[in-house]
Amino acid sequence: MLEIATSDYRVSYEKERETIAFEGTFRLSGSLYAPISEMLTNILAEKPSSLRLDLTELKFLNSSGINVLAKFTILVRNSGNVAMSVVGSQKIPWQEKSLPNLKKLYPALELSIV
Amino acid sequence: MHTQNDVNIGRGWGRSFRVKFFLVAAGSVVLALVLSGVFAVYNFTRLGHDASAKIQQGLMNASHEYLSNYIRTVAERTRMTLEQAFSEVQMLADVMQTLTDNPDDASVLGSSLAEMSMFSSPLAGTVRSNETLWVQNTAPARSVVTIWQPLLNDNGTVKPDVQQAIEESAVLDLLLPTMKENGASKLYMYMVGPHQKSFLRLAPYCDMASEFDKNYPGSTSADFWDYFFPGIVACWKANAEVMSSEQLRRIITTTPPYLDAAGGGTIVSLFHPIWQAETNGVPGFAGAAAMDFSLEDIVDLVRDVKLAQSGFAFITQSKGDVLAINDHGEQIMGLNTQTSALGVNVQMREFSQSSQPNVQRLQMPTDDKIHSERLMLINDAGEEEPYILTMLRLPSVQLWECNENDEGTTTVRIRDEHWALGFVVPESEIYESLSAAQSEIRDTLRGILQSFVVVGIVSLFAAVLSALLLSKRMTQGLIALANAAHRLQDKDYSVRVSVQSKDEVGQLATAFNGMADEIQTYTTDLENIVHQRTSELELANEEVQLLNKRLKADNLRLGAELDVARQLQMMVLPKQSELDSADPELDLSGFMHPADEVGGDYYDVLKQHGLVKIGMGDVTGHGLESGVLMLMVQSIARSLLSMNAYDPIRFLILLNEVLYQNIQRIDTDKSLTLCFLDFQDGILTLSGQHEELIAGRRDGRIERYDTIDLGLPIGLVPDISPFVATEQIPFAPQDVVLLFTDGITEAENEEGEQFGIERLCDSLKTKLAGTAAQIQEGIVNDVKQFIGDHAILDDLTLLVIKRIR
């Protein structure tokens, strides 16, 4: 299990379930997202058949963070044969507004906001 | 710091530990000795005092008991002696009374006896100057019969009735000598006839008449009773008148003691009157049985009483005339003897005449109890000395008393008389044993004190010696340590202490040696250590310098970047004058507050051929790259507008295309949200994806316009044409629209709560009537008030557009 975690946030990858979970509050400045981007890129490099982004416990993600997710979505899209799904939460206002962008970038992506 | 001076003082006598220890040890012993000594003396003295008190009480009781018993015994013996004398007189009186009661038989008896030679002796008269002075029988005879001149006829012969009486009394010759010889100690046993017949029959035989004539001149020519015992017969007669015959038979009258004229010592005459048949109802006096009782027995008894060493006894009459006392007692009591020459020589030795004031005041007991008192007598040295006086009253006797007052009148009476027995003992002698005990206690105490002193001196000596030895032993180590410390002070680091003991001093010495080792090591190796430390420090310093240089470089770089970014931001933002002159129908007011670093917020107002294009964007991240990206957006926007790209959709697609290519070139992963608001002919056209647009209508309604479906983040993909759209928004005069970045809605207070879109709407709603500037300032104030002391996490950017006509 891969994991990057601080007291404020946590990103983890559960290989068996091919699920990447984002939890907590991300308020990092741009360059500090690099380790997370790298982790995501590495996960994709292992060529999983599918990937699931679990954002139900993601309270806040600033614009740089959203950018990271958008870039990753484009990366997955470009890799061609990885089925991607994103799960968000209705309880977190920004998600309903920003997550549809991901589907715009990768129309095959399954977006569900529960 | 110790100076040499201090050391000297420290080694001085007054501060030496040894001396202190010694003083404490010796002082403790002295204190203990003194305390125990004082305690012992106190206890012993108290014990002695208690013992003395008890002994004194015991002696008091014992002596009182002893004196009481003794005085009772002596009194009893005195009483018995007197009793015997009294009973002898009574015996004689009974015989005489019998003779008197039977005059006829007595007469026959007298006649018969006269013829017997044993009972008769020839009478012979004594003649002087042709006058027969007295008649007396001649020796040898069993008793002397003396007939005084008044009982004689003128011719010197004895009167007949007297002669008969003499003959009748001859039978007493059987009794008188025997009674004289036996029983009580007496000078004479005799009988006296009544008046007119007052001859004397007396045993033992002696020349009584001559004695009388010699000692009592004139007595031979007088009546016996009148001469020797005046008034006594009258008293008897007076008593006889009121007494029963039985009582009369028991009367024995005592004379006061007097000196026997014939040198027989102190005597008391005892008389028992004899009575004959009554004439005219009055008993007639018929003579008396008598005894001259010698007090010698009693006097001896009293004189022989031995009380302690110098105690004595006395017998006194009720008036304080002392009958018997020894010479010592007479002297102690301050008595002197006087003789009254009235009748018989009565001896006077009265307490009232004593030279001792306390004796003068002595009261005779008036009951039969034992009286004990303390009597202070003045001794030869003139000092008062205490005596214990014990007195007991003796049984009463009938005393004949004959007093002559100052007028020469003689008073005679018979009264009850009690003699009293007294013992006088010096208190000092009673308490002699107590004094002896006390003196012994004192001696013992002195002995104890002496032993204490001896023991104390020995203990002190022992304590001093042991304290000296111990203190020497104890301080040896300390002294060695002190000396070593001084040497250490004098920089002799090789010094070590040799202390063998295992006690604290030994531990101290071990610690001291360890310390000296360390000091020595440090002193010796100090140079090396300093050298080594210096090298280490130099190395560290070099590193610090290097780091510092790098830090400086970094700081410079970062500072320069920030400066450039800030300048870029300043350059890009439109000036207020541009806003004011953008369109006469619009009132614009912009606000931007960067976070700690320069952010990537962007807003602009562009003008071209009657079109006012208002842009609002937010580049992801902060810093120089964000600033550059913003600058690019601004440049591209202005360029596109210059090339008359009026269609908002086309405008955005081209802008994204150009920016995406530039982003690829500068190889950054940044993107931005960006929307545009075109105002033309009273219509607002909204395009591009960004935050919501908020419109406040002049009637107070607030409307929100979502931009999610109007575009995609710029710079993310090369072509956003599938996603770009526009929305027409009515914009009447007095309407207000807000454009903002997420810094406003996501501003947090200290509780982590976000300002949010709702609060922003509410804030706008209350300020719709104001100018754009007022609305902008009001909203910014609300946001800042909400944030409070919490840090501003992101850029705050707000643009207020109000249509004024």
Short mmCIF file of N, CA, C and O in Angstrom, two decimals, chain A residues 27 29-30 60 63-64 67 70-71 74 77 97-98 100-101 104-105, chain B residues 620-621 669 671 689 691 708 711-713 716-717 723 746 748 754 793:
data_model
loop_
_atom_site.label_atom_id
_atom_site.label_comp_id
_atom_site.label_asym_id
_atom_site.label_seq_id
_atom_site.Cartn_x
_atom_site.Cartn_y
_atom_site.Cartn_z
N ARG A 27 -3.91 22.03 1.01
CA ARG A 27 -3.78 23.47 0.78
C ARG A 27 -2.31 23.76 0.46
O ARG A 27 -1.71 24.70 0.97
N SER A 29 1.11 24.62 -1.86
CA SER A 29 1.42 25.46 -3.03
C SER A 29 1.93 24.53 -4.14
O SER A 29 2.35 23.40 -3.87
N GLY A 30 1.86 25.00 -5.35
CA GLY A 30 2.04 24.18 -6.56
C GLY A 30 3.11 23.12 -6.53
O GLY A 30 2.83 21.93 -6.64
N PHE A 60 -11.16 19.42 1.16
CA PHE A 60 -10.79 20.62 0.42
C PHE A 60 -9.57 20.35 -0.45
O PHE A 60 -8.61 19.71 -0.01
N SER A 63 -6.76 25.04 -5.86
CA SER A 63 -6.76 25.02 -7.35
C SER A 63 -5.57 24.25 -7.92
O SER A 63 -5.70 23.55 -8.91
N SER A 64 -4.42 24.32 -7.20
CA SER A 64 -3.26 23.55 -7.66
C SER A 64 -3.55 22.07 -7.59
O SER A 64 -3.15 21.30 -8.48
N ASN A 67 -5.82 21.04 -10.28
CA ASN A 67 -5.00 20.97 -11.48
C ASN A 67 -4.28 19.63 -11.60
O ASN A 67 -4.19 19.04 -12.67
N ALA A 70 -6.69 17.06 -12.63
CA ALA A 70 -7.02 17.24 -14.05
C ALA A 70 -5.90 16.67 -14.94
O ALA A 70 -6.16 15.91 -15.89
N LYS A 71 -4.66 17.00 -14.53
CA LYS A 71 -3.51 16.50 -15.30
C LYS A 71 -3.49 14.98 -15.32
O LYS A 71 -3.22 14.34 -16.33
N ILE A 74 -6.02 13.51 -17.56
CA ILE A 74 -5.55 13.58 -18.96
C ILE A 74 -4.54 12.47 -19.24
O ILE A 74 -4.56 11.80 -20.27
N ARG A 77 -6.34 9.24 -19.52
CA ARG A 77 -7.01 9.23 -20.81
C ARG A 77 -6.01 8.89 -21.92
O ARG A 77 -6.25 8.02 -22.76
N LYS A 97 -19.00 21.05 -8.23
CA LYS A 97 -18.68 22.11 -9.19
C LYS A 97 -17.47 21.74 -10.05
O LYS A 97 -17.43 21.98 -11.25
N SER A 98 -16.44 21.12 -9.35
CA SER A 98 -15.16 20.93 -10.06
C SER A 98 -15.00 19.56 -10.72
O SER A 98 -14.32 19.45 -11.75
N PRO A 100 -16.99 17.60 -12.44
CA PRO A 100 -17.43 17.39 -13.84
C PRO A 100 -16.37 17.73 -14.86
O PRO A 100 -16.37 17.19 -15.98
N ASN A 101 -15.45 18.67 -14.48
CA ASN A 101 -14.34 19.00 -15.37
C ASN A 101 -13.56 17.76 -15.78
O ASN A 101 -13.06 17.66 -16.91
N LYS A 104 -15.16 16.03 -18.43
CA LYS A 104 -14.98 16.78 -19.66
C LYS A 104 -13.63 16.43 -20.28
O LYS A 104 -13.48 16.29 -21.50
N LEU A 105 -12.62 16.27 -19.44
CA LEU A 105 -11.28 15.97 -19.94
C LEU A 105 -11.19 14.52 -20.43
O LEU A 105 -10.43 14.20 -21.34
N THR B 620 -3.37 28.45 -11.03
CA THR B 620 -3.06 27.57 -9.89
C THR B 620 -1.68 27.90 -9.37
O THR B 620 -0.76 28.24 -10.12
N GLY B 621 -1.54 27.81 -8.05
CA GLY B 621 -0.24 28.04 -7.42
C GLY B 621 0.10 29.51 -7.31
O GLY B 621 -0.70 30.39 -7.65
N ASP B 669 3.26 22.84 -15.07
CA ASP B 669 2.01 22.08 -15.01
C ASP B 669 0.87 22.94 -14.48
O ASP B 669 -0.10 22.47 -13.92
N SER B 671 -2.31 25.63 -14.60
CA SER B 671 -3.45 25.98 -15.45
C SER B 671 -4.20 27.10 -14.74
O SER B 671 -3.79 27.52 -13.68
N GLN B 689 -14.92 29.04 -17.75
CA GLN B 689 -15.17 28.39 -16.45
C GLN B 689 -14.37 29.05 -15.32
O GLN B 689 -13.16 29.17 -15.35
N GLU B 691 -15.30 30.83 -10.95
CA GLU B 691 -16.27 30.81 -9.86
C GLU B 691 -17.60 31.32 -10.38
O GLU B 691 -17.69 31.83 -11.49
N ILE B 708 -19.65 26.49 -14.66
CA ILE B 708 -19.05 25.18 -14.91
C ILE B 708 -19.22 24.73 -16.37
O ILE B 708 -18.27 24.20 -16.98
N GLY B 711 -17.09 26.42 -19.89
CA GLY B 711 -15.71 26.30 -20.34
C GLY B 711 -14.96 25.22 -19.58
O GLY B 711 -15.56 24.34 -18.97
N LEU B 712 -13.62 25.31 -19.64
CA LEU B 712 -12.73 24.33 -18.99
C LEU B 712 -11.52 25.13 -18.51
O LEU B 712 -11.25 26.21 -19.03
N PRO B 713 -10.80 24.63 -17.52
CA PRO B 713 -9.59 25.35 -17.12
C PRO B 713 -8.69 25.59 -18.33
O PRO B 713 -8.54 24.71 -19.19
N LEU B 716 -4.93 23.51 -19.93
CA LEU B 716 -4.92 22.12 -19.53
C LEU B 716 -4.90 21.19 -20.75
O LEU B 716 -4.15 20.20 -20.78
N VAL B 717 -5.70 21.55 -21.65
CA VAL B 717 -5.74 20.78 -22.93
C VAL B 717 -5.59 21.77 -24.08
O VAL B 717 -5.93 22.95 -23.95
N PHE B 723 -16.15 22.63 -25.05
CA PHE B 723 -16.70 22.93 -23.71
C PHE B 723 -17.11 24.39 -23.53
O PHE B 723 -17.77 24.72 -22.57
N GLU B 746 -13.35 30.87 0.02
CA GLU B 746 -12.68 29.84 0.83
C GLU B 746 -11.85 30.44 1.97
O GLU B 746 -11.10 29.73 2.64
N GLU B 748 -10.91 31.34 5.52
CA GLU B 748 -11.33 30.62 6.73
C GLU B 748 -11.16 31.49 7.97
O GLU B 748 -10.24 32.28 8.08
N GLN B 754 -15.42 28.17 6.38
CA GLN B 754 -15.19 29.01 5.20
C GLN B 754 -16.24 30.12 5.10
O GLN B 754 -17.36 29.97 5.55
N LEU B 793 -5.11 32.74 3.66
CA LEU B 793 -4.45 31.59 3.07
C LEU B 793 -4.23 31.74 1.56
O LEU B 793 -3.32 31.19 0.99
#
